[in-house]
Short mmCIF file of C-alpha atoms and ligand atoms in Angstrom, two decimals:
data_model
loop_
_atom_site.label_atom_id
_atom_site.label_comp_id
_atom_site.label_asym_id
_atom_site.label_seq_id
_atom_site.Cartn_x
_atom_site.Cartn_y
_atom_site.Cartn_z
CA UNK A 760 11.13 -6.92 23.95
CA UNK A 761 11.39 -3.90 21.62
CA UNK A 762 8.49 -2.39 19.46
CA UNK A 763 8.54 0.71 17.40
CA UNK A 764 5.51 2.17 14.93
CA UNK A 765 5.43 3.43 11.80
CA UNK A 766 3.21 5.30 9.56
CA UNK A 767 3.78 5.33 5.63
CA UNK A 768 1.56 6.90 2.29
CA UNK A 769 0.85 4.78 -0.84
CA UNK A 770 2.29 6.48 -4.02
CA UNK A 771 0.52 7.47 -7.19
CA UNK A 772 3.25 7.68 -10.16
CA UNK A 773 3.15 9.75 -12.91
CA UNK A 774 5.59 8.56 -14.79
CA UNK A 775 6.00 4.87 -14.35
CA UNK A 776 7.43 1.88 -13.08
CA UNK A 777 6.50 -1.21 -15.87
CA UNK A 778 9.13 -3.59 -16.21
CA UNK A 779 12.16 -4.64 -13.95
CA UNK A 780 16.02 -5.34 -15.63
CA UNK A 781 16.49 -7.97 -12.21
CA UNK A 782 12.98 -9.35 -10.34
CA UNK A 783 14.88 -10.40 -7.53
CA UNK A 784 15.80 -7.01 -6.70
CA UNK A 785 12.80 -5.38 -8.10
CA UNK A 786 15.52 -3.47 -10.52
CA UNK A 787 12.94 -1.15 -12.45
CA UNK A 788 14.11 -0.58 -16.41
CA UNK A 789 13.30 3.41 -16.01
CA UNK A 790 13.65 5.86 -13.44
CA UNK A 791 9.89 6.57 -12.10
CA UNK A 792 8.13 9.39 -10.35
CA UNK A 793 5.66 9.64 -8.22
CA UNK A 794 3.49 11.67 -5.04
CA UNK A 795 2.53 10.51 -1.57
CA UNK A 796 -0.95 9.80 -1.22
CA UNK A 797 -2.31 11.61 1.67
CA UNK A 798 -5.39 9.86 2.45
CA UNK A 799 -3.74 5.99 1.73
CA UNK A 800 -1.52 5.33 4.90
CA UNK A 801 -0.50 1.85 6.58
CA UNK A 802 -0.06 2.13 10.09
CA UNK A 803 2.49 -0.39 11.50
CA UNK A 804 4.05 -2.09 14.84
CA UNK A 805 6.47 -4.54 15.16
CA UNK A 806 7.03 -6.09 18.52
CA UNK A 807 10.15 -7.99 18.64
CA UNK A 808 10.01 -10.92 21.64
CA UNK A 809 12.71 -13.58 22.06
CA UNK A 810 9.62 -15.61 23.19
CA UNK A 811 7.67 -15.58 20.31
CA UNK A 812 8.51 -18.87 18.41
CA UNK A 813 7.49 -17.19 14.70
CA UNK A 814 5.89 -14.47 12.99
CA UNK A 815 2.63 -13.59 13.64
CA UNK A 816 1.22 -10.78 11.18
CA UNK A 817 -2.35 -9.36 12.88
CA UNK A 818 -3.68 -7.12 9.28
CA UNK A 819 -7.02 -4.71 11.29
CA UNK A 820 -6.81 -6.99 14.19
CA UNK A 821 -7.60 -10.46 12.29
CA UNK A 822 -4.69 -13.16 11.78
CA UNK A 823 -3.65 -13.02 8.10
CA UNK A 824 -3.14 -15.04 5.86
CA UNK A 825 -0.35 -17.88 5.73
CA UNK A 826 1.19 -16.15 2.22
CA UNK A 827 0.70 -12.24 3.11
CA UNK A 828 2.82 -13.47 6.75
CA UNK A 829 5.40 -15.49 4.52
CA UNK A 830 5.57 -12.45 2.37
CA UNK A 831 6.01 -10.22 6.08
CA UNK A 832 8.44 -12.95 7.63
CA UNK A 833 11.26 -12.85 4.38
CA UNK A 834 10.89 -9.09 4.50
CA UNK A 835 11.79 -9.09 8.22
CA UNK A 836 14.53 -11.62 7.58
CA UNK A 837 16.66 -8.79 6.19
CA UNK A 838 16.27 -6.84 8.77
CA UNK A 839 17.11 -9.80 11.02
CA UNK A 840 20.41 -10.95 9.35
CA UNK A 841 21.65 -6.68 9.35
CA UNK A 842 20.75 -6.57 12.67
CA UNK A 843 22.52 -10.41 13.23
CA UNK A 844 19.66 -10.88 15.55
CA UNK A 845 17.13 -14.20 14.99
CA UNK A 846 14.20 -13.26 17.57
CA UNK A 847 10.25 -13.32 15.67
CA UNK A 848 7.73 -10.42 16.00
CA UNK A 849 4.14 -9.30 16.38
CA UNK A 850 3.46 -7.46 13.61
CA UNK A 851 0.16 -5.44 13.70
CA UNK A 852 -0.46 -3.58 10.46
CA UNK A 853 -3.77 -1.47 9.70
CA UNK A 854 -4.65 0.80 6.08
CA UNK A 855 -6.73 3.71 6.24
CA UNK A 856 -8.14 2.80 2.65
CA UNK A 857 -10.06 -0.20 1.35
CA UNK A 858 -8.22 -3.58 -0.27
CA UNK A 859 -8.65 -3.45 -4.05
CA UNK A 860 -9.41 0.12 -4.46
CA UNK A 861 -6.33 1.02 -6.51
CA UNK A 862 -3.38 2.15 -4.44
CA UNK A 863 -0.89 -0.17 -3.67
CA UNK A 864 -0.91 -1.13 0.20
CA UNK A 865 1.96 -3.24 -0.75
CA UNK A 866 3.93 0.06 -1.03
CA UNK A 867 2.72 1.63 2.64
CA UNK A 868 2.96 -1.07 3.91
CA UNK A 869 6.18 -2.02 2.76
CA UNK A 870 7.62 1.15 3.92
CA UNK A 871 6.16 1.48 7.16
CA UNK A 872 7.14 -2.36 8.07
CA UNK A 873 10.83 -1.24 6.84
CA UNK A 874 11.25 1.77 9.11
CA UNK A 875 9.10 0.07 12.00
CA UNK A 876 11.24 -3.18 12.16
CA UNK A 877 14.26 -0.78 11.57
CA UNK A 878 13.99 1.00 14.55
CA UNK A 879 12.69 -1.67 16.41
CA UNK A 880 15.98 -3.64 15.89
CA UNK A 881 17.76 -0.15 17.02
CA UNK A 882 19.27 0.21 13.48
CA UNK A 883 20.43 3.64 12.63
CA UNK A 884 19.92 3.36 8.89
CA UNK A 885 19.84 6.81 6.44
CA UNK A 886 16.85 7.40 4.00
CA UNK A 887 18.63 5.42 0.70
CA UNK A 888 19.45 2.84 3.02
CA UNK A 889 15.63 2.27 4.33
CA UNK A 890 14.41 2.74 0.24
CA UNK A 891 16.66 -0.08 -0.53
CA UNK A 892 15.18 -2.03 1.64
CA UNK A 893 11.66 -1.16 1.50
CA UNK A 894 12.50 -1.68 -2.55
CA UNK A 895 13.26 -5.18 -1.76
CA UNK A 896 9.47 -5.99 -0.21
CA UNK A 897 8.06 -4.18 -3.60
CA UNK A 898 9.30 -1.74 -5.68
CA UNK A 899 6.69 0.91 -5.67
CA UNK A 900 7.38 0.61 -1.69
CA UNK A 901 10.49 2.88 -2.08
CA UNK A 902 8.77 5.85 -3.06
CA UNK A 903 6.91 6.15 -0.26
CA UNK A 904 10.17 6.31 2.35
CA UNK A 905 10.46 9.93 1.01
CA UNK A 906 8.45 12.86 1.12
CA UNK A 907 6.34 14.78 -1.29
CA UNK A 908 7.06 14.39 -4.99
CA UNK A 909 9.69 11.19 -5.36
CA UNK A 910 11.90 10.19 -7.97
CA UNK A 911 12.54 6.26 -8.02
CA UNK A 912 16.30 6.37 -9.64
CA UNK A 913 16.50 3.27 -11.44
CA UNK A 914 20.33 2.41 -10.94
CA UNK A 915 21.78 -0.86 -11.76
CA UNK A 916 21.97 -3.10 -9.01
CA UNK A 917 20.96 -3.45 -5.34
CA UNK A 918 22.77 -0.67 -3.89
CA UNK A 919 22.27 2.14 -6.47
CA UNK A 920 18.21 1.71 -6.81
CA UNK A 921 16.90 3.78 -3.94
CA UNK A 922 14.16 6.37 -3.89
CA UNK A 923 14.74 10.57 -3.13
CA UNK A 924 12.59 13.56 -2.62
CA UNK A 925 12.47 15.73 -5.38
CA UNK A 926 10.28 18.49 -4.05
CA UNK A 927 8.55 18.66 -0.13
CA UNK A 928 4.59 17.78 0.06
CA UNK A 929 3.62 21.52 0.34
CA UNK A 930 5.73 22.35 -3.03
CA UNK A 931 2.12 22.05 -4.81
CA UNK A 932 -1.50 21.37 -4.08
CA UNK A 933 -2.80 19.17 -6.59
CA UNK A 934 -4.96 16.51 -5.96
CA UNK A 935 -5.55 12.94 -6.79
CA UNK A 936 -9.38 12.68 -7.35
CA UNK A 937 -9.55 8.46 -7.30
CA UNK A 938 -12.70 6.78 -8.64
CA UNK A 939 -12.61 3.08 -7.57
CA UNK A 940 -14.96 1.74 -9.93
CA UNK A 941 -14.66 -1.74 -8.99
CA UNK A 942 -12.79 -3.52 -5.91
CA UNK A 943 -12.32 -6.95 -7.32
CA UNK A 944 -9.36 -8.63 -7.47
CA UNK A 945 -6.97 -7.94 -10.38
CA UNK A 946 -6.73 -11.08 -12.64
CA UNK A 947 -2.78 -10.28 -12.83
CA UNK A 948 -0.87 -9.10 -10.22
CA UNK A 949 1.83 -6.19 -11.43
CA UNK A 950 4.65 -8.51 -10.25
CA UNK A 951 3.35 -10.92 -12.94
CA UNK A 952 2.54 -7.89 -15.37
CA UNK A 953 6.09 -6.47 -14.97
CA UNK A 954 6.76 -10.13 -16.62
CA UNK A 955 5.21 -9.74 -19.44
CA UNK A 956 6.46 -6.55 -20.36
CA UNK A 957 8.99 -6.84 -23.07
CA UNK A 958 6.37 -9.20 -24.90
CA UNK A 959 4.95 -6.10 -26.32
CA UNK A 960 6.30 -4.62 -29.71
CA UNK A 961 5.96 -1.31 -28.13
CA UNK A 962 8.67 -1.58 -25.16
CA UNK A 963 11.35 -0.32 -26.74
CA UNK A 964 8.94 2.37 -27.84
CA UNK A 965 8.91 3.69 -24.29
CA UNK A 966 11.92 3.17 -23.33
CA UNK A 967 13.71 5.02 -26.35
CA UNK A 968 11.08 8.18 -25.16
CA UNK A 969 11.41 7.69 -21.30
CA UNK A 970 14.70 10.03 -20.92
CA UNK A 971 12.40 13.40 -22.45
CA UNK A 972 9.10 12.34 -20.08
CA UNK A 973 11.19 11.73 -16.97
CA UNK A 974 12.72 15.30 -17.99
CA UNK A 975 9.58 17.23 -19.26
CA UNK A 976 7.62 15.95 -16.02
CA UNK A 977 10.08 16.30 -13.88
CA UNK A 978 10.40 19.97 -14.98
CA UNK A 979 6.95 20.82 -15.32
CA UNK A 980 6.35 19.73 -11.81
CA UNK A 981 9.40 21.35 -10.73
CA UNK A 982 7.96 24.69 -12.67
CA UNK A 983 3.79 23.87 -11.19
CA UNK A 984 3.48 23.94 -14.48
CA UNK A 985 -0.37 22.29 -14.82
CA UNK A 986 -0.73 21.90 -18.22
CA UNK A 987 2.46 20.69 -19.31
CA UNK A 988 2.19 18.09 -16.78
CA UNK A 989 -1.12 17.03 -17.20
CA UNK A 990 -0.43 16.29 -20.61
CA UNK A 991 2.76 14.60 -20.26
CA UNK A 992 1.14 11.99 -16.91
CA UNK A 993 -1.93 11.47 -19.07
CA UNK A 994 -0.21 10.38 -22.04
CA UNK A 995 2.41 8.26 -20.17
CA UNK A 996 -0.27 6.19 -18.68
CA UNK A 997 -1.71 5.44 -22.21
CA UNK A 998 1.75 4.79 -23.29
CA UNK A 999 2.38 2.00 -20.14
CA UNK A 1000 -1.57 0.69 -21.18
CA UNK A 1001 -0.19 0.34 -24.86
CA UNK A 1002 2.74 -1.73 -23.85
CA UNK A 1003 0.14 -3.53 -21.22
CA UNK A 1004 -2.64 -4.48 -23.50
CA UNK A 1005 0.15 -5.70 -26.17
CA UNK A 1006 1.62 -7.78 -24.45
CA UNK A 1007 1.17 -11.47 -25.67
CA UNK A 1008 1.25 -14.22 -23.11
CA UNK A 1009 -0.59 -17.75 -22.67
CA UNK A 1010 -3.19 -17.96 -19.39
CA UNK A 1011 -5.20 -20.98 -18.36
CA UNK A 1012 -4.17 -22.78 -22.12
CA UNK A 1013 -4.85 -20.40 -24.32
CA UNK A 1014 -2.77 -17.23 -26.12
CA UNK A 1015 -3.80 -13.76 -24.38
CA UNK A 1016 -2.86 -10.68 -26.64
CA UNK A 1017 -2.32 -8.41 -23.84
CA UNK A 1018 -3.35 -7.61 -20.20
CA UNK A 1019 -6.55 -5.11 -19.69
CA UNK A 1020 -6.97 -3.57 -16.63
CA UNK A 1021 -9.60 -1.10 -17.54
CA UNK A 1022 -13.29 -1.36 -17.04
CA UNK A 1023 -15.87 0.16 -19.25
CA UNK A 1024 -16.51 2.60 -16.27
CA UNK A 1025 -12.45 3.38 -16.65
CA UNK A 1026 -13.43 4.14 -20.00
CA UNK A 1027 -16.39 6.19 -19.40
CA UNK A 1028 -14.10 8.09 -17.31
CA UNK A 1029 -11.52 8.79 -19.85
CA UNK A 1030 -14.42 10.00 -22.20
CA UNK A 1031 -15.40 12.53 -19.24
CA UNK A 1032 -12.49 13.93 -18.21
CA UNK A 1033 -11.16 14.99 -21.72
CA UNK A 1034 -14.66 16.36 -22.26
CA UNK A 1035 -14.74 18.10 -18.83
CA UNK A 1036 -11.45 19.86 -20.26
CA UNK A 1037 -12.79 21.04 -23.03
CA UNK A 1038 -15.80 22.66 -20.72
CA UNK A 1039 -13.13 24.43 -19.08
CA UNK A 1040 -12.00 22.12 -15.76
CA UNK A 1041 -7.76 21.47 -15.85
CA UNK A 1042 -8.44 18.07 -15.12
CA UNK A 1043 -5.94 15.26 -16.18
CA UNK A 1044 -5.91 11.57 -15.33
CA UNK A 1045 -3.39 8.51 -14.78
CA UNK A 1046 -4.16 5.18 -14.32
CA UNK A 1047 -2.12 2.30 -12.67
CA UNK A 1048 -2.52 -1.65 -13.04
CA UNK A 1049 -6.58 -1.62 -12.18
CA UNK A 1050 -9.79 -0.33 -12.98
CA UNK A 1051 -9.22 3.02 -10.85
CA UNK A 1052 -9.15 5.91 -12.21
CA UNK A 1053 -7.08 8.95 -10.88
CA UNK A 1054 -8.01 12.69 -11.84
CA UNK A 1055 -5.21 15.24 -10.98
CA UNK A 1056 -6.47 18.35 -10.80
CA UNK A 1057 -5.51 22.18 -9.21
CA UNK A 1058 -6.59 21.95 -5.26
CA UNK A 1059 -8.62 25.21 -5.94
CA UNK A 1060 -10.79 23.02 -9.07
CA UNK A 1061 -11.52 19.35 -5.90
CA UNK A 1062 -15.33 20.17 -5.60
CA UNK A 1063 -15.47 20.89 -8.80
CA UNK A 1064 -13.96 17.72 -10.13
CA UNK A 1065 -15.89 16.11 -7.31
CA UNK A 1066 -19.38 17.43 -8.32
CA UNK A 1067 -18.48 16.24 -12.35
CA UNK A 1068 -17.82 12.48 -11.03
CA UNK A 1069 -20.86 12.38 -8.82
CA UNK A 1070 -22.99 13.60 -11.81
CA UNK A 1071 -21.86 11.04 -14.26
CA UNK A 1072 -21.97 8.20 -11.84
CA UNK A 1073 -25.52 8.33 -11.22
CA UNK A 1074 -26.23 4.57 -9.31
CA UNK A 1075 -22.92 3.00 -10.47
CA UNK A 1076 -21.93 2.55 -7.30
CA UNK A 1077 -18.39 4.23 -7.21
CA UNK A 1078 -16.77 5.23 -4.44
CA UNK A 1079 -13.97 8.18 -4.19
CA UNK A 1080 -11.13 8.89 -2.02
CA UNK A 1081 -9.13 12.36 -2.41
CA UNK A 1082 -5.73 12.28 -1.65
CA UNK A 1083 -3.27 15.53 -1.67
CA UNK A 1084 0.69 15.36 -1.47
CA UNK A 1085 1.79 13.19 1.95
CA UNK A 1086 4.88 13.35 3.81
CA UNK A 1087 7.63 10.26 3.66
CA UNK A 1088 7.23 7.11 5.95
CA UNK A 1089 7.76 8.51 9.38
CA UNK A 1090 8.46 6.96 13.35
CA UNK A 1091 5.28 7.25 15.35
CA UNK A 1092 5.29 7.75 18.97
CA UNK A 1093 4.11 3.81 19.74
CA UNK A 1094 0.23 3.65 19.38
CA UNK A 1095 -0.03 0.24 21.55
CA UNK A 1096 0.30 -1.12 25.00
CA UNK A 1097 3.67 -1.90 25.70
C1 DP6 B 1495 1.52 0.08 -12.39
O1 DP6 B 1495 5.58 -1.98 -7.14
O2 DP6 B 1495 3.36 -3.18 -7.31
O3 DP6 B 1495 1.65 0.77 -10.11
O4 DP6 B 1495 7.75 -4.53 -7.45
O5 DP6 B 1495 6.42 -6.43 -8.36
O6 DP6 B 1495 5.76 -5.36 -6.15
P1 DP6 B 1495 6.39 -5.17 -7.53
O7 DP6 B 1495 5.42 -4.19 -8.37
P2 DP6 B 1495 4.69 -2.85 -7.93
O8 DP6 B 1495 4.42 -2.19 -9.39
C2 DP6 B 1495 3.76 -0.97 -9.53
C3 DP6 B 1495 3.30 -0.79 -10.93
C4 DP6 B 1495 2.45 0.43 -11.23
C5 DP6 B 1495 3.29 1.62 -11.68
C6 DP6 B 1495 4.02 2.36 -10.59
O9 DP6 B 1495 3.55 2.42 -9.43
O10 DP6 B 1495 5.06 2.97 -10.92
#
């Protein structure tokens, strides 16, 4: 029997990840960047036992579900056939943050599972090697095998698509200010939005610009510069919402014009924060495929960002999580019984 555990952030990007050249190998169209989420970690173990006749996935104790374990069982398969073993493992997975709220426990956990089944199997595998894989289980999950600030570099193909750090966690304190607004289910999934993509008249739009954002926010993080990057993350969220909510499709029989994954409380939200700018707070947002919305501000300006949200949300029942810049997926000392 061998077990190893595994600890591993979400990731917010700021400039990002909408459309893939090959879905197979979740093979993004543009490079993408992103930061750790402190407060959004999946905690994983896998337990590998030659007497265990199949997977069997355990998500906060309870026995998932048969499609979330099928999901678990071809990620592990990977591992398996590098490793040429064939045994099946316990796999006990737990988040820190609620299902639905907006960050992507398909890229913690992703990650985690990756290193955690890794060393588990005793395979010595570098960094790029682990991103690749965790890529493989979702694409977003490859930015959280590094630390800090990541850069997702697009690349071509399977073994050139692979994740890096481009500055350590304590390079800058901003913070991610999340309002979950709503925790229902997303009507479409971002494998299926990343789909639909090219439907919108506006793709190539992006694209043709996404060499001068990756650059100017790459730099202006690089630099701390605040401003410049608030502007740029804010604006490339509206620009992946453009190509989002143009994007024609048919659902249940009928012709869609585009996927909307705001809320009128996402909306309120992007009322407030440009006003709370003009009262003086360097507040920013960025929004990924839901309802949540994320407000990047200084550290020094939290309470105060915290205070504005509380005020406007009066009995709307929102809920917020603060996040700051997390290390990379990392080994744990095992947390159960052997
Ligand atoms: C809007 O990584 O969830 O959050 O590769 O199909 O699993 P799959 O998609 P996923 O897409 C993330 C989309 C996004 C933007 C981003 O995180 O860059």
């Amino acid at each position: 029997m061998t077990q190893a555990s595994a600890v591993a952030h979400a990731n917010l990007a700021f400039v990002k990840y909408w459309g893939k050249t090959d879905p197979d190998e979740n093979i993004p169209t543009n490079n993408s960047i992103s930061m750790n989420l402190s407060a959004a970690q999946t905690f994983t173990t896998v337990t590998f036992d030659a007497a265990q006749t199949a997977d069997h996935v355990l998500l906060d104790g309870q026995p998932a579900s048969a499609k979330f374990t099928a999901r678990v069982t071809k990620h592990l398969d990977r591992l398996r056939t590098r490793a040429g073993v064939s045994y099946s493992a316990i796999i006990q997975t737990r988040n820190t943050f609620p299902a639905g709220a907006g960050f992507a426990s398909s890229a913690s956990g992703f990650a985690a599972l990756t290193v955690a089944a890794a060393a588990a199997l005793n395979l010595t595998l570098s960094e790029k090697t682990l991103s690749i894989l965790a890529r493989k289980g979702s694409g977003s999950a490859c930015r959280s095998v590094p630390g800090g600030f990541v850069e997702w570099l697009a690349g071509t193909c399977d073994t050139d698509s692979y994740a890096v750090s481009i500055a350590p966690a304590e390079h800058w304190d901003i913070v991610d200010v999340a309002v979950v607004v709503s925790t229902q289910e997303k009507a479409v999934s971002s494998s299926g939005g990343h789909a639909l993509a090219k439907q919108s008249p506006f793709w190539s739009a992006r694209l043709a610009q996404m060499p001068d954002t990756l650059e100017r926010t790459r730099r202006a993080l690089l630099d701390r510069d605040f401003e410049t990057f608030g502007r740029m993350i804010e604006q490339e969220a509206l620009s992946m919402h453009t190509v989002m909510m143009t994007s024609a499709h048919e659902a249940d029989g009928a012709w869609r014009s585009g996927l909307y994954y705001w809320l009128p409380d996402t909306l309120d939200l992007i009322a407030a924060a440009q006003q709370w700018r003009s009262d003086g707070l360097p507040v920013y947002f960025t929004l990924d495929a839901g309802p949540t919305m994320h407000l990047i501000c200084p550290a020094e300006y939290e309470t105060q960002v915290i205070e504005a949200v509380q005020e406007r949300q009066k009995a709307r029942g929102w809920s917020i999580l603060v996040n700051h810049p997390a290390p990379g997926a990392q080994l744990l000392p095992d947390m159960l019984e052997k």
